[in-house]
Coordinates of C-alpha atoms in Angstrom, one line a residue:
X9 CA -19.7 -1.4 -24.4
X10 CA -20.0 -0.9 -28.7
X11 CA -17.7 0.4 -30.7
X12 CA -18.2 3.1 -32.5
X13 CA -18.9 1.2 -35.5
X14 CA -22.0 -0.3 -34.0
X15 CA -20.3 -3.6 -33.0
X16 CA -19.8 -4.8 -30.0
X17 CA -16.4 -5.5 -28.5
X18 CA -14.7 -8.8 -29.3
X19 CA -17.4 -9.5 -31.8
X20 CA -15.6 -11.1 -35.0
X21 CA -17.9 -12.1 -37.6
X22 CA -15.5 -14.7 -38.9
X23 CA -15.7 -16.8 -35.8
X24 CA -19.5 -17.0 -35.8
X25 CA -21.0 -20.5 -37.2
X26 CA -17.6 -22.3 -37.1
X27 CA -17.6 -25.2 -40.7
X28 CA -17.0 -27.7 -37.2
X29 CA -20.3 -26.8 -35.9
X30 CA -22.2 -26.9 -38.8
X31 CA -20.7 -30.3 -40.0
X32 CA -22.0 -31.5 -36.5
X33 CA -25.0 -30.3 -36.7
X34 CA -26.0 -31.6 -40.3
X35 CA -24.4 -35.1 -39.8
X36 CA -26.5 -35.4 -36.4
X37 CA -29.5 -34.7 -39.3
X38 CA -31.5 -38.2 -40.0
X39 CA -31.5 -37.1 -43.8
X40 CA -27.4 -37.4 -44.1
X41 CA -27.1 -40.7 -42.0
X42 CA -29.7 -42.0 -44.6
X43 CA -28.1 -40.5 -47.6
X44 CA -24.7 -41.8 -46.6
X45 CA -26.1 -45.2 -45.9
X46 CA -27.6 -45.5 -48.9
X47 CA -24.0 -44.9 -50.4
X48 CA -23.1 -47.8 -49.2
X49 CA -26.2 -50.1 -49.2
X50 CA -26.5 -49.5 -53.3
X51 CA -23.5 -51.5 -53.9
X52 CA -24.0 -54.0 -52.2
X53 CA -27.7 -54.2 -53.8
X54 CA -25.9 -54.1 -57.3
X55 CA -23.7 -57.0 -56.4
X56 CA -26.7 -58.9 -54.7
X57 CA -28.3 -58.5 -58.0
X58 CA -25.7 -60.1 -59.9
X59 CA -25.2 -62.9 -57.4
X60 CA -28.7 -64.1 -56.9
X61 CA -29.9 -63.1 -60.6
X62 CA -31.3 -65.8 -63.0
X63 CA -30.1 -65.9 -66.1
X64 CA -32.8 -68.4 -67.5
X65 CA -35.7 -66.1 -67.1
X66 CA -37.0 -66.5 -70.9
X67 CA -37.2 -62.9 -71.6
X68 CA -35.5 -62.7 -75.0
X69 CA -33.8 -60.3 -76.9
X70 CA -34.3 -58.2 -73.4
X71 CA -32.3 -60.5 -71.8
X72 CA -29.5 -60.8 -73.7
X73 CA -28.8 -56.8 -73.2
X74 CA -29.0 -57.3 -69.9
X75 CA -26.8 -60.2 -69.5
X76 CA -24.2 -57.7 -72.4
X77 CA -24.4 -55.3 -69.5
X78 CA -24.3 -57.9 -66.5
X79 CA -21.0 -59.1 -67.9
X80 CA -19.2 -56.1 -68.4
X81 CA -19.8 -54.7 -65.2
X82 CA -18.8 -58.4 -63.7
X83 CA -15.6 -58.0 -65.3
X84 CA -13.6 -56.4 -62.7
X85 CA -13.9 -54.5 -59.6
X86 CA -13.1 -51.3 -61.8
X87 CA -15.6 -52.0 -64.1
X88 CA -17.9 -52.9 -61.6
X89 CA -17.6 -49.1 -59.9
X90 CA -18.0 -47.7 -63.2
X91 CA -21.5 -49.4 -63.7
X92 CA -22.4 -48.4 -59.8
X93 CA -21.7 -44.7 -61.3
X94 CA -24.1 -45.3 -64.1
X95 CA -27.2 -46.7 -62.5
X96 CA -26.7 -44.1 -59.8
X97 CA -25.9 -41.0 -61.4
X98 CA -29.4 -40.3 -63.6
X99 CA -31.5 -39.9 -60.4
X100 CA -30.1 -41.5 -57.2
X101 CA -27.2 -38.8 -57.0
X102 CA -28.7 -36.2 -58.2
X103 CA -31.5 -36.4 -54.9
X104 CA -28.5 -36.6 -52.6
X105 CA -26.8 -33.9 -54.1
X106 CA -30.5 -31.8 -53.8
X107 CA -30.9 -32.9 -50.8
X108 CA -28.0 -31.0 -48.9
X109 CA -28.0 -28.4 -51.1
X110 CA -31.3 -27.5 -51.0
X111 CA -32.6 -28.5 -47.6
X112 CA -30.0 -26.3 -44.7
X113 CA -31.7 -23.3 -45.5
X114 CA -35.4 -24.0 -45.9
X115 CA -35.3 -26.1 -43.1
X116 CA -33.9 -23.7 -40.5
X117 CA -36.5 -21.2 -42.0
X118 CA -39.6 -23.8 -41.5
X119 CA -38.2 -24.8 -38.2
X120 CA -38.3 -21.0 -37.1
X121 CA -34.0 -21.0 -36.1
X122 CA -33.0 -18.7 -39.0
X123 CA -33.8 -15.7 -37.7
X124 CA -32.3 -16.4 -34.4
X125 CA -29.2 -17.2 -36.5
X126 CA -29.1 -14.4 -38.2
X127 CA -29.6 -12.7 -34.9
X128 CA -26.6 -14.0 -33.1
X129 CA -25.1 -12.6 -35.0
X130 CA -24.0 -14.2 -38.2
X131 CA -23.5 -12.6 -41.1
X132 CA -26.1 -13.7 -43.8
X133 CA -22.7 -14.0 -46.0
X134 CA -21.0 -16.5 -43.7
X135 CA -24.2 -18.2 -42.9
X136 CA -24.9 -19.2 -46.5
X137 CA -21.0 -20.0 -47.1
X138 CA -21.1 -22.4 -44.4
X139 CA -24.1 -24.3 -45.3
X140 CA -22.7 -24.3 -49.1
X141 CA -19.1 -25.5 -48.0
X142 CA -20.8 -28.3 -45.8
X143 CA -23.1 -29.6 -48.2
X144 CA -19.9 -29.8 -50.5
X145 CA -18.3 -32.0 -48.3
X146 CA -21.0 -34.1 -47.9
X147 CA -21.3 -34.6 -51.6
X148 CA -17.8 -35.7 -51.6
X149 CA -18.1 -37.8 -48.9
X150 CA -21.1 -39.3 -50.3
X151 CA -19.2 -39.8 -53.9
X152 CA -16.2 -41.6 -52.1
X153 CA -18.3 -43.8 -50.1
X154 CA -20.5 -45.0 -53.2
X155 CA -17.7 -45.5 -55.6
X156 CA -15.2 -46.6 -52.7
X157 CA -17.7 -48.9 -51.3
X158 CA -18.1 -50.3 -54.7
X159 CA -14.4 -50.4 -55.9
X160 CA -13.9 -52.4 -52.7
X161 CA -16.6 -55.5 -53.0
X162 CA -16.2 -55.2 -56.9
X163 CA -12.4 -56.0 -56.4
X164 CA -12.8 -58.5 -53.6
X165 CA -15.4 -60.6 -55.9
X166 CA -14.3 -59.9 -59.3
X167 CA -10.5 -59.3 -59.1
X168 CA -8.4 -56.8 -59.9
X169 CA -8.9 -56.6 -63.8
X170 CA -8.8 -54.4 -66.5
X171 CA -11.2 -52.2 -67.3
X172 CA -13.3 -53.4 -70.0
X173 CA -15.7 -50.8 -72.9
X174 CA -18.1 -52.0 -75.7
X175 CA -15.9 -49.5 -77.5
X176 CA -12.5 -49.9 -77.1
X177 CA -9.5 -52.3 -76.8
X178 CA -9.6 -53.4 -72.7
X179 CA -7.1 -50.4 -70.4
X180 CA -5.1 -51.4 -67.5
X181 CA -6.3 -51.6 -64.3
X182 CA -4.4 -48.7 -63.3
X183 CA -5.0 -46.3 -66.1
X184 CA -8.9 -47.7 -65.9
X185 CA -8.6 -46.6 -61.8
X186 CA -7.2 -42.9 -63.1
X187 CA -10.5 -43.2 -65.5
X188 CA -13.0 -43.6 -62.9
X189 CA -11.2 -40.8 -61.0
X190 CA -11.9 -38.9 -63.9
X191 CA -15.6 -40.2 -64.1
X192 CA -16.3 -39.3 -60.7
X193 CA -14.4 -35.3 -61.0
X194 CA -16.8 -34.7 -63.9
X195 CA -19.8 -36.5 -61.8
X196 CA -19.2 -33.5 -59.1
X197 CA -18.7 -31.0 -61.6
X198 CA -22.0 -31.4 -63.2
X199 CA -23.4 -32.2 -60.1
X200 CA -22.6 -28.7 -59.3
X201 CA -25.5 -27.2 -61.4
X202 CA -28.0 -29.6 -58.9
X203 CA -25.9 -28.2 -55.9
X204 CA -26.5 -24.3 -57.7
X205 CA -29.9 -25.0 -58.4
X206 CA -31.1 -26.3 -55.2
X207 CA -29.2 -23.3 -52.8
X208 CA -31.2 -20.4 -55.0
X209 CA -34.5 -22.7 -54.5
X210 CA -33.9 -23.2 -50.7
X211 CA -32.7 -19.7 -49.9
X212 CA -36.4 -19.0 -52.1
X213 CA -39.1 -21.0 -50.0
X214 CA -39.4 -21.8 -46.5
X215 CA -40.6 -25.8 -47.6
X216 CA -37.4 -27.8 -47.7
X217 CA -39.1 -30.1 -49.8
X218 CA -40.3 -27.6 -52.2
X219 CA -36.5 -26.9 -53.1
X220 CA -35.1 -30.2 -53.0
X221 CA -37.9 -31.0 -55.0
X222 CA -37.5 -28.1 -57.3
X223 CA -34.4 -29.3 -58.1
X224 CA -34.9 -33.0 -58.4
X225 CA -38.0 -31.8 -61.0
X226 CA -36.3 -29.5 -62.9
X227 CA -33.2 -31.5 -63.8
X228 CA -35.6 -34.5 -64.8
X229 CA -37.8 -31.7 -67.3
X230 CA -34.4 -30.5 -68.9
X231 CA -33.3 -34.2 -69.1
X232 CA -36.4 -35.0 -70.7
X233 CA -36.6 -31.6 -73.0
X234 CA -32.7 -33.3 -74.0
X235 CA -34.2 -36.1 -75.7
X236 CA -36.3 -34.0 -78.4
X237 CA -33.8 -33.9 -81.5
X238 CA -37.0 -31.5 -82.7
X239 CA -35.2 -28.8 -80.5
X240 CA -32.0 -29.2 -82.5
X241 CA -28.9 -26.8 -81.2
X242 CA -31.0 -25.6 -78.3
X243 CA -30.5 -29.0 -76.3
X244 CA -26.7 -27.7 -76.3
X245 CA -27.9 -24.6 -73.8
X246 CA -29.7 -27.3 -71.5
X247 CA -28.0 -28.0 -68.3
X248 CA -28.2 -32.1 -68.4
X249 CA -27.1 -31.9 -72.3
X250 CA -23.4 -33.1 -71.2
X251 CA -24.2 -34.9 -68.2
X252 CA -23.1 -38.2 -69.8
X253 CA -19.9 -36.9 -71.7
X254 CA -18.1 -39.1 -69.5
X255 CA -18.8 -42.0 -70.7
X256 CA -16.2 -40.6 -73.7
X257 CA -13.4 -41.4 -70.9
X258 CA -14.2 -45.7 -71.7
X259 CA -13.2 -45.2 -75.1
X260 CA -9.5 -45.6 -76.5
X261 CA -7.7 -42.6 -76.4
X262 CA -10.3 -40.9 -74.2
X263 CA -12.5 -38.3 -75.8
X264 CA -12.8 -35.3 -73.7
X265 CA -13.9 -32.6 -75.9
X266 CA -18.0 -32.9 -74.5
X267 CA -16.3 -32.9 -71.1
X268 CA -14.9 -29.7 -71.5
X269 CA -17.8 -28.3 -73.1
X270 CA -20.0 -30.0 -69.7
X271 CA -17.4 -28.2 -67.8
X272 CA -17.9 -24.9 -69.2
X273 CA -21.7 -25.4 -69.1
X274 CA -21.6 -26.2 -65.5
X275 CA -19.5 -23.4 -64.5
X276 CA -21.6 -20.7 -66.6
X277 CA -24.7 -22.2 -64.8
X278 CA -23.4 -22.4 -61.4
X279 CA -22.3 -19.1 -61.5
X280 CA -25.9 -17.6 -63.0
X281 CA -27.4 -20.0 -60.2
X282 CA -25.3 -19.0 -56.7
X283 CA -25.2 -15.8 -58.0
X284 CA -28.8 -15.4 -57.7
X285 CA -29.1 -17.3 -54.7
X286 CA -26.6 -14.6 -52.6
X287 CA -28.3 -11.8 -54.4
X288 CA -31.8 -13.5 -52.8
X289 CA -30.5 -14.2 -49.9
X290 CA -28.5 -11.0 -48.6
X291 CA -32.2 -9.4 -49.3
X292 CA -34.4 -11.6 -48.3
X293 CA -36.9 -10.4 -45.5
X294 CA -35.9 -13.3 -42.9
X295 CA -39.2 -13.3 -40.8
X296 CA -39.7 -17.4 -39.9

């Protein structure tokens, strides 16, 4: 029996691909128990590295940075999360963050189950929603566990101490824990434009590696294109140009005003980017 509308009866397209069972399915992936266990696993490689490091290696001038940046970071189990942000954020994040953005949709195409998806039915609307909305909470779960898992071993080996900056007076411990907070919002905002990126790429291609790839490349060309002062004002329009404004949160009062201007950035590209991607996808010729 069909209505006269063509559906049939007790079909609700808002029931179809419940968040539930796409979570499930995607955390049963090997690709998210790996990227998840390499949130944890890199702090504990950071704090191997300061534990077993040797400081008498004879390498100079070189050194001596590194042993600048060894002792900050050492300085507390804040400060110790902070510098787990910074080592992962220029490339290690930014492949997670591809990773489940970019690989639900281009996968189910290359494995032949998106058409059978599609013909369940679930609305192409809902179907991209619900990959988007998961892959969102995986990057947040991936954030917590890297900067949790951090905080954690950083405070149970270091202390509980301040948070020290190479540019400011030291800040509390608990003004320096709203800080990182802050560090990490930012982290997900810009991380966004990755996230953006990688959806338009994977609803694009049928190789999930071509758009988590995509990506990946294209964030290291504009981060590369960022460091040519010959481009002058133009670097502004690039979409890495404020990905390390939050370093301004170390400093004493906090300087936000690159953060808002990141912010902005991010949203105008995000925006550009998903838009694309659900104008792409709604038409796409689904045929693998």
């Amino acid at each position: 029996m069909v209505r006269d509308i063509g559906a049939a009866v007790g079909y609700r397209p808002e029931h179809t691909l419940p968040l539930r069972a796409e979570w499930g399915r995607q955390a049963a992936r090997r690709r998210t128990q790996l990227a998840l266990g390499a949130m944890v696993l890199l702090p504990l490689i950071v704090l191997a590295a300061f534990q077993f490091g040797n400081d008498d290696d004879g390498d100079g001038g070189r050194r001596s940075e590194f042993s600048s940046l060894a002792d900050l970071a050492t300085a507390g189990g804040v400060n110790f999360a902070v510098f787990t942000v910074l080592v992962s954020s220029t490339f290690l994040l930014v492949v997670v963050v591809a990773l489940f953005f970019g690989d639900p949709i281009a996968s189910e195409a290359s494995w032949g189950s998106l058409r059978y998806l599609l013909a369940a039915p679930v609305p192409r609307s809902r179907l991209l929603l619900a990959k988007v909305l998961v892959a969102l909470g995986y990057t947040v779960l991936a954030m917590v566990l890297l900067v949790g898992t951090a905080l954690l071993i950083g405070t149970l080996r270091y202390g509980w101490e301040p948070l020290a900056s190479t540019v400011a007076a030291d800040i509390s411990a608990g003004e320096g824990l709203l800080r990182l907070l802050g560090i990490v919002s930012y982290l997900l905002v810009t991380l966004s434009v990755v996230a953006a990126l990688a959806v338009l790429l994977s609803v694009s291609t049928d190789a999930p590696l071509g758009a988590v790839g995509g990506a990946v490349v294209l964030v290291i060309v504009s981060s590369i294109l960022d460091q040519i002062e010959a481009l002058g004002g133009l670097r502004d329009l690039l979409p890495t140009h404020y990905n390390s404004a939050w370093l301004g949160l170390l400093s004493t009062p906090a300087q936000t005003d690159d953060i808002v201007k990141g912010a902005v950035s991010a949203i105008v590209y995000v925006t550009v980017f998903l838009s694309a991607a659900w104008w792409r996808f709604l038409r796409k010729d689904v045929v693998s």
